[in-house]
Short mmCIF file of C-alpha atoms and ligand atoms in Angstrom, two decimals:
data_model
loop_
_atom_site.label_atom_id
_atom_site.label_comp_id
_atom_site.label_asym_id
_atom_site.label_seq_id
_atom_site.Cartn_x
_atom_site.Cartn_y
_atom_site.Cartn_z
CA MET A 298 -5.82 74.20 94.36
CA SER A 299 -4.46 71.10 96.13
CA ASP A 300 -1.75 71.31 98.74
CA SER A 301 0.82 69.65 96.52
CA THR A 302 0.23 72.12 93.67
CA LYS A 303 0.67 74.95 96.14
CA PHE A 304 3.88 73.29 97.28
CA SER A 305 5.40 73.13 93.82
CA ASN A 306 4.76 76.87 93.49
CA GLN A 307 6.64 77.54 96.70
CA LYS A 308 9.34 80.14 96.87
CA GLU A 309 12.97 79.10 96.96
CA ILE A 310 15.71 80.37 99.24
CA LEU A 311 19.32 80.03 98.06
CA GLY A 312 18.05 77.74 95.30
CA HIS A 313 16.40 75.34 97.78
CA PRO A 314 12.74 74.82 98.74
CA GLN A 315 12.01 77.28 101.54
CA GLY A 316 10.77 74.36 103.68
CA LEU A 317 14.42 73.32 104.06
CA PHE A 318 15.14 76.44 106.09
CA TYR A 319 12.27 75.80 108.51
CA LEU A 320 13.60 72.26 109.02
CA PHE A 321 17.13 73.66 109.27
CA PHE A 322 16.18 75.94 112.18
CA ALA A 323 13.97 73.34 113.85
CA GLU A 324 16.85 70.82 113.81
CA LEU A 325 19.40 73.50 114.77
CA TRP A 326 17.43 74.19 117.97
CA GLU A 327 16.74 70.52 118.67
CA ARG A 328 20.48 69.75 118.44
CA PHE A 329 21.10 72.88 120.53
CA SER A 330 19.11 71.25 123.31
CA PHE A 331 20.58 67.77 122.74
CA TYR A 332 24.23 68.86 122.78
CA GLY A 333 23.78 71.55 125.43
CA MET A 334 22.50 68.88 127.76
CA ARG A 335 25.20 66.38 126.70
CA ALA A 336 27.91 68.93 127.53
CA LEU A 337 26.77 68.94 131.16
CA LEU A 338 25.70 65.32 131.51
CA THR A 339 28.87 63.45 132.51
CA LEU A 340 30.19 66.21 134.76
CA TYR A 341 26.79 66.49 136.43
CA MET A 342 26.66 62.75 137.10
CA VAL A 343 30.21 62.60 138.44
CA ASN A 344 29.88 65.72 140.59
CA VAL A 345 26.26 65.48 141.72
CA ILE A 346 24.28 62.31 141.01
CA PHE A 347 27.02 59.77 141.78
CA GLU A 348 29.18 62.08 143.87
CA ALA A 349 29.13 59.84 146.94
CA LEU A 350 30.32 56.72 145.11
CA SER A 351 33.98 55.78 144.84
CA THR A 352 32.97 54.26 141.49
CA ARG A 353 31.27 57.42 140.27
CA ASP A 354 33.21 57.57 136.98
CA TYR A 355 32.17 54.00 136.30
CA ALA A 356 28.53 54.67 137.15
CA ALA A 357 28.48 57.81 134.99
CA ALA A 358 30.06 55.86 132.12
CA ALA A 359 27.44 53.13 132.40
CA VAL A 360 24.52 55.58 132.40
CA TYR A 361 26.02 57.71 129.61
CA ALA A 362 26.46 54.60 127.45
CA SER A 363 22.96 53.26 128.11
CA TYR A 364 21.44 56.70 127.53
CA GLY A 365 23.36 57.12 124.25
CA SER A 366 22.51 53.63 123.05
CA LEU A 367 18.81 54.04 123.77
CA VAL A 368 18.59 57.60 122.44
CA TYR A 369 19.69 56.35 119.01
CA ALA A 370 17.99 52.93 119.12
CA SER A 371 14.63 54.60 119.74
CA THR A 372 14.93 56.25 116.31
CA VAL A 373 14.22 52.89 114.67
CA ILE A 374 10.89 52.64 116.50
CA GLY A 375 10.06 56.33 115.96
CA GLY A 376 10.79 55.96 112.23
CA LYS A 377 8.61 52.86 111.93
CA ILE A 378 5.62 54.37 113.77
CA SER A 379 5.86 57.48 111.66
CA ASP A 380 5.94 55.45 108.40
CA SER A 381 2.94 53.39 109.32
CA ILE A 382 0.73 55.55 111.56
CA LEU A 383 1.60 59.09 112.60
CA GLY A 384 3.38 60.61 109.62
CA MET A 385 6.41 62.84 110.02
CA ARG A 386 4.70 66.02 111.22
CA GLN A 387 2.92 64.49 114.19
CA SER A 388 6.02 62.43 115.04
CA ILE A 389 8.20 65.54 115.05
CA PHE A 390 5.72 67.37 117.30
CA LEU A 391 5.42 64.44 119.66
CA GLY A 392 9.21 63.97 119.79
CA GLY A 393 9.83 67.68 120.31
CA ILE A 394 7.32 67.95 123.15
CA LEU A 395 8.77 64.89 124.90
CA MET A 396 12.30 66.23 124.52
CA SER A 397 11.41 69.69 125.89
CA LEU A 398 9.66 68.01 128.77
CA GLY A 399 12.79 65.95 129.41
CA HIS A 400 15.01 69.02 129.45
CA PHE A 401 12.69 70.92 131.78
CA VAL A 402 12.43 67.94 134.15
CA LEU A 403 16.25 67.94 134.19
CA ALA A 404 16.06 71.45 135.58
CA ILE A 405 14.49 69.97 138.75
CA GLU A 406 17.10 69.11 141.35
CA ASN A 407 16.21 65.56 142.16
CA ASP A 408 17.73 62.13 141.35
CA ILE A 409 14.52 60.51 140.19
CA ALA A 410 13.69 63.54 138.05
CA PHE A 411 17.14 63.14 136.47
CA PHE A 412 16.52 59.59 135.27
CA LEU A 413 12.94 60.35 134.19
CA ALA A 414 14.23 63.29 132.18
CA LEU A 415 16.76 61.11 130.35
CA ALA A 416 13.95 58.68 129.55
CA PHE A 417 11.77 61.44 128.06
CA ILE A 418 14.67 62.60 125.91
CA ILE A 419 15.29 59.01 124.74
CA VAL A 420 11.67 58.52 123.64
CA GLY A 421 11.39 62.05 122.22
CA ASN A 422 14.56 61.81 120.16
CA GLY A 423 13.26 58.53 118.72
CA PHE A 424 10.36 60.43 117.17
CA PHE A 425 12.09 63.70 116.31
CA LYS A 426 15.51 62.82 114.87
CA PRO A 427 14.81 60.23 112.14
CA ASN A 428 11.67 62.00 110.96
CA ILE A 429 13.13 65.44 110.54
CA SER A 430 16.02 63.90 108.54
CA THR A 431 13.62 61.98 106.27
CA PHE A 432 11.47 65.10 105.93
CA VAL A 433 14.41 66.91 104.31
CA GLY A 434 14.58 64.19 101.65
CA THR A 435 10.87 64.58 100.79
CA LEU A 436 11.31 68.24 99.87
CA TYR A 437 13.05 67.18 96.66
CA GLU A 438 11.61 65.18 93.79
CA GLU A 439 13.42 61.96 92.89
CA GLY A 440 16.67 62.60 91.02
CA ASP A 441 16.81 66.27 92.11
CA THR A 442 20.53 67.04 92.13
CA ARG A 443 20.09 69.67 94.88
CA LYS A 444 19.32 66.97 97.43
CA ASP A 445 22.95 66.31 98.46
CA SER A 446 23.66 69.99 99.01
CA GLY A 447 20.31 70.24 100.85
CA PHE A 448 21.60 67.61 103.27
CA THR A 449 24.94 69.43 103.61
CA ILE A 450 23.07 72.62 104.59
CA PHE A 451 21.00 70.58 107.06
CA TYR A 452 24.19 69.01 108.55
CA MET A 453 25.49 72.56 109.04
CA GLY A 454 22.32 73.39 110.99
CA ILE A 455 22.89 70.39 113.25
CA ASN A 456 26.38 71.58 114.01
CA ILE A 457 25.58 75.26 114.43
CA GLY A 458 23.22 74.12 117.21
CA GLY A 459 25.91 71.75 118.52
CA ALA A 460 28.50 74.55 118.51
CA ILE A 461 26.54 77.26 120.31
CA SER A 462 24.77 75.32 123.03
CA PRO A 463 27.70 73.74 124.90
CA LEU A 464 29.20 77.25 125.09
CA LEU A 465 26.01 78.77 126.52
CA CYS A 466 24.73 75.87 128.63
CA GLY A 467 28.27 75.14 129.84
CA TRP A 468 28.67 78.78 130.89
CA LEU A 469 25.26 78.90 132.60
CA GLY A 470 25.97 75.57 134.31
CA ALA A 471 29.31 76.76 135.67
CA THR A 472 28.21 80.29 136.59
CA TYR A 473 24.65 79.91 137.89
CA GLY A 474 24.19 76.19 138.43
CA TRP A 475 23.65 73.00 136.43
CA HIS A 476 19.88 73.38 136.29
CA TYR A 477 19.98 76.72 134.49
CA GLY A 478 22.07 75.03 131.79
CA PHE A 479 19.55 72.20 131.47
CA GLY A 480 16.68 74.70 131.47
CA LEU A 481 18.22 76.62 128.57
CA ALA A 482 18.43 73.35 126.63
CA GLY A 483 14.67 72.97 127.12
CA ILE A 484 14.01 76.49 125.84
CA GLY A 485 16.12 75.60 122.80
CA MET A 486 13.92 72.61 122.03
CA LEU A 487 10.73 74.68 122.34
CA THR A 488 12.20 77.25 119.95
CA GLY A 489 12.83 74.42 117.47
CA LEU A 490 9.20 73.35 117.70
CA LEU A 491 8.08 76.92 117.14
CA PHE A 492 10.05 77.08 113.88
CA PHE A 493 8.53 73.81 112.73
CA TRP A 494 5.04 74.97 113.65
CA SER A 495 5.45 78.28 111.81
CA GLY A 496 6.57 76.33 108.71
CA ILE A 497 3.35 74.34 108.86
CA LYS A 498 1.26 77.48 109.39
CA LYS A 499 2.84 79.08 106.31
CA ASN A 500 2.23 75.87 104.36
CA VAL A 501 5.85 75.58 103.24
CA PHE A 502 5.67 71.77 103.35
CA GLY A 503 2.58 71.36 101.17
CA ASP A 504 1.17 67.90 101.80
CA ARG A 505 4.46 66.44 102.98
CA GLY A 506 4.62 64.57 106.27
CA LEU A 507 0.89 63.94 106.78
CA PRO A 508 -0.23 60.58 108.23
CA PRO A 509 0.09 57.87 105.55
CA SER A 510 -3.54 56.85 106.03
CA GLN A 511 -6.18 58.84 107.86
CA GLU A 512 -8.05 55.61 108.51
CA VAL A 513 -5.09 53.99 110.28
CA TYR A 514 -4.38 57.24 112.12
CA GLU A 515 -7.91 57.35 113.54
CA LYS A 516 -8.26 53.56 114.00
CA LYS A 517 -9.29 52.69 117.53
CA ILE A 518 -7.49 50.14 119.66
CA MET A 519 -9.22 49.36 122.96
CA GLY A 520 -11.49 52.30 122.20
CA ILE A 521 -8.65 54.80 121.85
CA PRO A 522 -7.61 56.20 118.44
CA GLN A 523 -3.98 55.32 117.54
CA LYS A 524 -3.11 59.04 117.24
CA THR A 525 -3.87 59.37 120.97
CA LEU A 526 -2.72 55.93 122.04
CA ILE A 527 0.84 56.42 120.80
CA PRO A 528 1.55 59.57 122.87
CA ILE A 529 0.00 57.81 125.90
CA LEU A 530 2.30 54.81 125.37
CA CYS A 531 5.28 57.14 125.08
CA PHE A 532 4.46 58.68 128.45
CA LEU A 533 4.08 55.21 129.96
CA ALA A 534 7.36 53.98 128.44
CA ALA A 535 9.34 56.80 130.05
CA PRO A 536 9.11 55.58 133.68
CA ILE A 537 10.10 52.05 132.60
CA ILE A 538 13.19 53.34 130.81
CA ALA A 539 13.91 55.61 133.77
CA PHE A 540 13.79 52.58 136.04
CA LEU A 541 16.33 50.73 133.87
CA LEU A 542 18.67 53.69 134.10
CA TYR A 543 17.95 54.30 137.79
CA SER A 544 18.98 50.77 138.71
CA TYR A 545 22.55 51.95 138.28
CA LYS A 546 22.03 54.39 141.08
CA SER A 547 19.99 52.18 143.37
CA LEU A 548 22.45 49.30 143.10
CA GLY A 549 25.34 51.50 144.07
CA GLY A 550 28.63 50.20 142.77
CA GLU A 551 28.55 46.47 142.49
CA GLY A 552 25.02 45.20 141.90
CA THR A 553 24.27 42.64 139.22
CA LEU A 554 22.70 45.11 136.82
CA PHE A 555 25.77 47.17 137.29
CA GLU A 556 28.22 44.58 135.99
CA GLU A 557 29.50 44.44 132.42
CA THR A 558 26.25 42.98 131.16
CA ASN A 559 23.09 44.79 132.25
CA ILE A 560 19.57 44.73 130.84
CA VAL A 561 20.33 47.45 128.32
CA ASN A 562 23.39 45.55 127.01
CA LEU A 563 21.34 42.37 126.76
CA LEU A 564 18.65 44.20 124.82
CA PHE A 565 21.28 45.25 122.33
CA TYR A 566 22.60 41.72 121.86
CA VAL A 567 19.06 40.58 121.04
CA ILE A 568 18.36 43.49 118.66
CA GLY A 569 21.73 42.90 116.96
CA ILE A 570 21.00 39.23 116.34
CA LEU A 571 17.51 40.00 114.99
CA VAL A 572 18.83 42.68 112.62
CA ILE A 573 21.55 40.32 111.31
CA LEU A 574 19.01 37.52 110.75
CA TYR A 575 16.63 39.88 108.95
CA LEU A 576 19.41 41.24 106.75
CA GLY A 577 20.52 37.66 106.01
CA SER A 578 17.01 36.76 104.86
CA ILE A 579 16.86 39.86 102.62
CA MET A 580 20.23 39.01 101.11
CA LEU A 581 19.13 35.47 100.30
CA LYS A 582 16.19 36.83 98.30
CA ALA A 583 18.13 39.65 96.61
CA THR A 584 19.70 39.59 93.15
CA LYS A 585 23.50 39.19 92.90
CA ASP A 586 24.10 42.89 92.28
CA GLU A 587 21.74 43.93 95.10
CA ARG A 588 23.44 41.48 97.45
CA LYS A 589 26.90 42.95 96.78
CA LYS A 590 25.68 46.50 97.34
CA LEU A 591 23.72 45.60 100.43
CA PHE A 592 26.79 43.88 101.82
CA MET A 593 28.72 47.12 101.29
CA ALA A 594 25.95 49.14 102.96
CA VAL A 595 26.25 46.88 106.00
CA LEU A 596 30.03 47.13 105.92
CA ILE A 597 30.14 50.94 105.84
CA THR A 598 27.58 51.04 108.66
CA PHE A 599 29.92 48.77 110.63
CA PHE A 600 32.93 51.07 109.99
CA MET A 601 30.81 54.03 111.04
CA THR A 602 29.99 52.25 114.30
CA ILE A 603 33.69 51.91 115.10
CA PHE A 604 34.26 55.57 114.30
CA TRP A 605 31.34 56.83 116.46
CA GLY A 606 32.50 54.46 119.20
CA PHE A 607 35.65 56.59 119.54
CA HIS A 608 34.03 59.90 118.57
CA GLU A 609 31.23 59.74 121.16
CA LEU A 610 33.85 59.54 123.91
CA HIS A 611 33.82 63.36 123.63
CA GLY A 612 30.87 63.58 126.00
CA SER A 613 32.38 61.23 128.59
CA VAL A 614 36.11 60.42 128.89
CA ILE A 615 37.30 63.43 126.89
CA THR A 616 35.16 65.83 128.94
CA LEU A 617 36.52 64.36 132.18
CA PHE A 618 40.07 64.48 130.78
CA ALA A 619 39.52 68.14 129.85
CA ALA A 620 38.25 68.87 133.37
CA ARG A 621 41.07 67.06 135.14
CA ASN A 622 44.16 67.24 132.95
CA VAL A 623 43.94 70.03 130.38
CA ASN A 624 45.07 73.60 130.91
CA LEU A 625 41.94 75.16 129.44
CA THR A 626 41.87 78.77 128.37
CA LEU A 627 38.73 80.79 127.61
CA ILE A 628 36.38 77.84 127.98
CA ASN A 629 35.55 75.32 130.69
CA ALA A 630 35.42 71.52 130.41
CA SER A 631 31.76 71.22 129.42
CA GLN A 632 32.23 73.95 126.82
CA THR A 633 34.94 71.84 125.09
CA ASN A 634 31.99 69.82 123.77
CA ALA A 635 31.41 72.66 121.30
CA LEU A 636 34.74 72.11 119.54
CA ASN A 637 33.69 69.21 117.31
CA SER A 638 30.71 71.10 115.93
CA ILE A 639 32.71 74.32 115.52
CA PHE A 640 35.23 72.47 113.34
CA ILE A 641 32.43 70.79 111.37
CA VAL A 642 30.85 74.18 110.63
CA LEU A 643 34.21 75.61 109.57
CA LEU A 644 35.27 72.61 107.51
CA SER A 645 32.12 71.32 105.79
CA ILE A 646 32.15 73.81 102.95
CA PRO A 647 35.93 73.60 102.22
CA ILE A 648 35.74 69.80 102.24
CA SER A 649 32.71 69.63 99.98
CA ILE A 650 34.47 72.06 97.59
CA MET A 651 37.49 69.75 97.73
CA TRP A 652 35.35 66.71 96.73
CA THR A 653 33.87 68.66 93.79
CA TYR A 654 37.34 69.82 92.70
CA LEU A 655 38.76 66.28 92.91
CA ALA A 656 35.72 64.94 91.05
CA LYS A 657 36.38 67.39 88.21
CA LYS A 658 39.96 66.06 88.02
CA LYS A 659 38.47 62.53 88.21
CA ILE A 660 40.44 61.72 91.35
CA ASN A 661 37.69 61.99 93.97
CA PRO A 662 38.42 58.97 96.23
CA ARG A 663 35.67 56.35 96.31
CA THR A 664 33.72 55.70 99.49
CA PRO A 665 35.84 52.83 100.95
CA TYR A 666 38.96 55.02 100.71
CA LYS A 667 37.19 57.91 102.42
CA PHE A 668 36.05 55.58 105.20
CA GLY A 669 39.56 54.14 105.62
CA MET A 670 41.00 57.66 105.82
CA GLY A 671 38.32 58.70 108.31
CA LEU A 672 39.31 55.91 110.67
CA VAL A 673 43.01 56.71 110.21
CA LEU A 674 42.26 60.36 111.09
CA ALA A 675 40.40 59.27 114.23
CA GLY A 676 43.41 57.13 115.14
CA LEU A 677 45.81 60.02 114.52
CA SER A 678 43.70 62.35 116.65
CA PHE A 679 43.96 60.02 119.65
CA TYR A 680 47.62 59.29 118.92
CA ILE A 681 48.46 63.00 119.09
CA LEU A 682 46.48 63.37 122.31
CA SER A 683 48.36 60.40 123.77
CA LEU A 684 51.62 62.31 123.16
CA SER A 685 50.45 65.27 125.23
CA GLY A 686 52.05 63.79 128.36
CA GLY A 687 55.44 64.97 127.07
CA SER A 688 54.30 68.58 127.57
CA ALA A 689 52.52 68.07 130.91
CA ASP A 690 53.37 70.35 133.83
CA GLU A 691 54.14 69.12 137.36
CA ASN A 692 50.40 68.89 138.13
CA GLY A 693 49.76 66.63 135.18
CA MET A 694 48.08 69.36 133.12
CA VAL A 695 48.65 69.27 129.35
CA PRO A 696 48.43 72.19 126.88
CA PHE A 697 45.00 72.95 125.35
CA THR A 698 46.51 72.70 121.83
CA TYR A 699 46.48 68.90 122.05
CA LEU A 700 42.75 68.86 122.69
CA LEU A 701 42.20 71.28 119.81
CA LEU A 702 44.22 68.99 117.53
CA LEU A 703 42.17 65.98 118.61
CA TYR A 704 38.95 67.77 117.74
CA PHE A 705 40.29 69.13 114.48
CA LEU A 706 41.47 65.77 113.14
CA ILE A 707 38.46 63.74 114.24
CA SER A 708 36.12 66.35 112.74
CA VAL A 709 37.87 66.06 109.37
CA GLY A 710 37.45 62.28 109.74
CA GLU A 711 33.75 62.74 110.49
CA LEU A 712 33.28 64.74 107.29
CA PHE A 713 35.03 61.98 105.33
CA MET A 714 32.52 59.46 106.66
CA SER A 715 29.22 60.64 108.12
CA PRO A 716 27.63 62.76 105.34
CA VAL A 717 29.18 60.53 102.64
CA GLY A 718 27.79 57.41 104.32
CA LEU A 719 24.33 58.92 104.69
CA SER A 720 23.98 59.45 100.98
CA LYS A 721 25.65 56.10 100.06
CA ILE A 722 23.20 54.16 102.22
CA THR A 723 20.37 55.45 100.03
CA ASP A 724 22.33 54.49 96.88
CA LEU A 725 23.41 51.03 98.02
CA SER A 726 20.16 49.77 99.53
CA PRO A 727 17.42 48.25 97.37
CA LYS A 728 14.56 50.81 97.20
CA ARG A 729 12.16 48.56 99.15
CA ILE A 730 14.33 48.61 102.27
CA VAL A 731 15.89 52.09 102.20
CA ALA A 732 13.92 53.25 105.25
CA PHE A 733 14.91 50.16 107.19
CA MET A 734 18.56 50.64 106.24
CA MET A 735 18.35 54.25 107.47
CA GLY A 736 17.19 52.82 110.76
CA VAL A 737 20.16 50.45 110.77
CA TRP A 738 22.42 53.43 110.02
CA PHE A 739 21.14 55.24 113.14
CA LEU A 740 21.37 51.98 115.07
CA SER A 741 25.12 52.13 114.36
CA SER A 742 25.29 55.15 116.69
CA ALA A 743 23.42 53.14 119.30
CA TYR A 744 25.97 50.32 119.10
CA ALA A 745 28.77 52.86 119.15
CA PHE A 746 27.65 53.82 122.64
CA GLN A 747 28.19 50.21 123.70
CA ILE A 748 31.84 50.68 122.65
CA VAL A 749 31.87 54.03 124.48
CA GLY A 750 30.57 52.30 127.60
CA PHE A 751 33.27 49.66 127.45
CA ILE A 752 36.10 52.18 126.99
CA SER A 753 34.77 54.71 129.51
CA LYS A 754 34.42 52.02 132.16
CA GLU A 755 38.01 50.88 131.50
CA LEU A 756 39.17 54.48 131.94
CA ALA A 757 36.99 55.14 135.00
CA ILE A 758 39.03 56.50 137.87
CA GLU A 759 38.13 55.23 141.28
CA SER A 760 38.14 57.89 143.93
CA THR A 761 36.05 59.79 146.39
CA ASP A 762 38.30 62.79 146.09
CA SER A 763 36.46 65.60 144.35
CA ASN A 764 39.67 66.90 142.81
CA VAL A 765 40.72 63.87 140.82
CA GLY A 766 43.53 64.89 138.55
CA GLY A 767 47.28 65.05 138.49
CA LEU A 768 49.89 62.78 137.01
CA ASP A 769 48.25 59.49 138.04
CA THR A 770 45.02 60.32 136.27
CA LEU A 771 46.96 61.63 133.28
CA ASN A 772 48.81 58.36 132.78
CA ILE A 773 45.63 56.29 132.91
CA TYR A 774 44.02 58.48 130.27
CA LEU A 775 47.08 58.64 128.02
CA ASP A 776 47.53 54.84 128.03
CA GLY A 777 43.88 54.55 127.07
CA PHE A 778 44.21 57.09 124.26
CA SER A 779 47.21 55.34 122.79
CA LEU A 780 45.32 52.02 122.79
CA ILE A 781 42.31 53.66 121.09
CA ALA A 782 44.70 55.18 118.54
CA LYS A 783 46.14 51.74 117.73
CA TYR A 784 42.73 50.14 117.25
CA SER A 785 41.51 52.96 115.07
CA LEU A 786 44.69 53.08 112.97
CA VAL A 787 44.63 49.31 112.45
CA ALA A 788 40.92 49.43 111.51
CA GLY A 789 41.61 52.26 109.04
CA ALA A 790 44.59 50.41 107.54
CA VAL A 791 42.54 47.23 107.07
CA VAL A 792 39.77 49.21 105.32
CA LEU A 793 42.34 50.87 103.03
CA VAL A 794 43.99 47.51 102.17
CA PHE A 795 40.62 46.00 101.24
CA ALA A 796 39.33 49.17 99.57
CA PRO A 797 40.07 47.99 96.00
CA LEU A 798 37.97 44.88 96.64
CA MET A 799 35.15 46.87 98.25
CA LYS A 800 35.23 49.34 95.37
CA ARG A 801 34.33 46.49 93.02
CA LEU A 802 31.45 45.35 95.22
CA MET A 803 29.97 48.86 95.05
CA GLY A 804 29.47 48.59 91.30
CA ASN A 805 28.42 51.91 89.78
CA VAL A 806 28.00 53.64 93.18
CA HIS A 807 30.87 56.02 93.78
N1 LIG B 204 26.51 64.83 115.02
C1 LIG B 204 25.49 64.22 114.24
C2 LIG B 204 24.12 64.57 114.77
O1 LIG B 204 23.99 64.98 115.90
C3 LIG B 204 25.66 62.70 114.17
C4 LIG B 204 25.60 62.04 115.48
C5 LIG B 204 25.55 60.54 115.42
O2 LIG B 204 24.91 59.92 114.54
N2 LIG B 204 26.18 59.87 116.34
O3 LIG B 204 23.17 64.41 114.09
#
């Protein structure tokens, strides 16, 4: 009996292939490590790594933005290498091992170890994240209507991991020390790998995810088989990336690499231009209908970039704001990073029931309207936060409720956009370039971090005082939030005004 026949005889859990649940837990634990670490990252940089600099907020913002940009940009390379050489299984293993290594290196108290660790996570995520997402898709035959709900379940897994880890790592970090928090993130990643490995041992994936060609996989370059060469190159790439990130530290506050445009920014300008040129050439060759749809795929990716650009501020400016100007109860500042995922877990099912209900009544809004509303919700979330100053006490501390409202509204916005966009990208892209468009979709998160970098640097507070806070800090943040709110509201309004036009370009895609 061949592997694929065995696979089709596989058991189902909750009406889905049982492989989904192995991927669900593997991704849950990977995101546990990713978000547990992110919860501590900015505070650790401001309070430890850059502590001596008067421009420590600025430095932390720059590193956070470069880290975030690279961690998502690497997914394009990891996806490509998996498609052509390694296959998804090996890529996921390689990515997972590199990420665990990164988290464990973070547990070492040393500046150089810190930057090397970030580099390992960047390369590791590039192999893990896109491949585990594509793996989910391969569990279903083409046209299987369970696929969308399979992805919804998977998105829940992501956010269960993202909800628990900031609470645990944030608590460990505050109670026993930063490095225990980082260490726990590493254990999380290893647990994820264990789940994936046990799925393979039990053959729940059949022949899915194997290298596309054994010949290519074994092919030797300079006497080394590609399957070995790629992990070696990953290990060699890490110190180079670490050096790029470390230059922020070594140049102190005002070095050339430290200015608005650094090597990482430049890299993104170049990648951006290449992607636009490539898309332009595809559009020229496409049929009229394909061209319209592809244009819409690019447009929704662009809207998503704006949204993530505000959303990903959670790990930087919003965490610092929570630490300095919010009267927190029950949780500490790094633990506030759990709130987005908690709301996503609570809201995903009600919102997907709402879409089904509206679809039955034939009033389910089409994608451009959902995207417009998502951006308006992001704008509203920041607008409400910008009003919190009215309730501030004499020390410039605002009530926790405002932060909760921010997270609630932006999470609803996320559910209007992110899962919807993911499935629309596959519908709007011509079959021959779906994988590439998925890469572009992830690249949108990378570009979003360039926006995050710009905003976080604008809102960086210059001080050597370890207790930055109070009314002065509050006003800087609130002015920033109200500006973000305006941009997001205007962007949302523009999308809604042009939605009828966009709707037509989407043709039969809802
Ligand atoms: N929260 C989602 C995840 O971690 C999406 C993040 C993103 O693309 N910026 O997968």
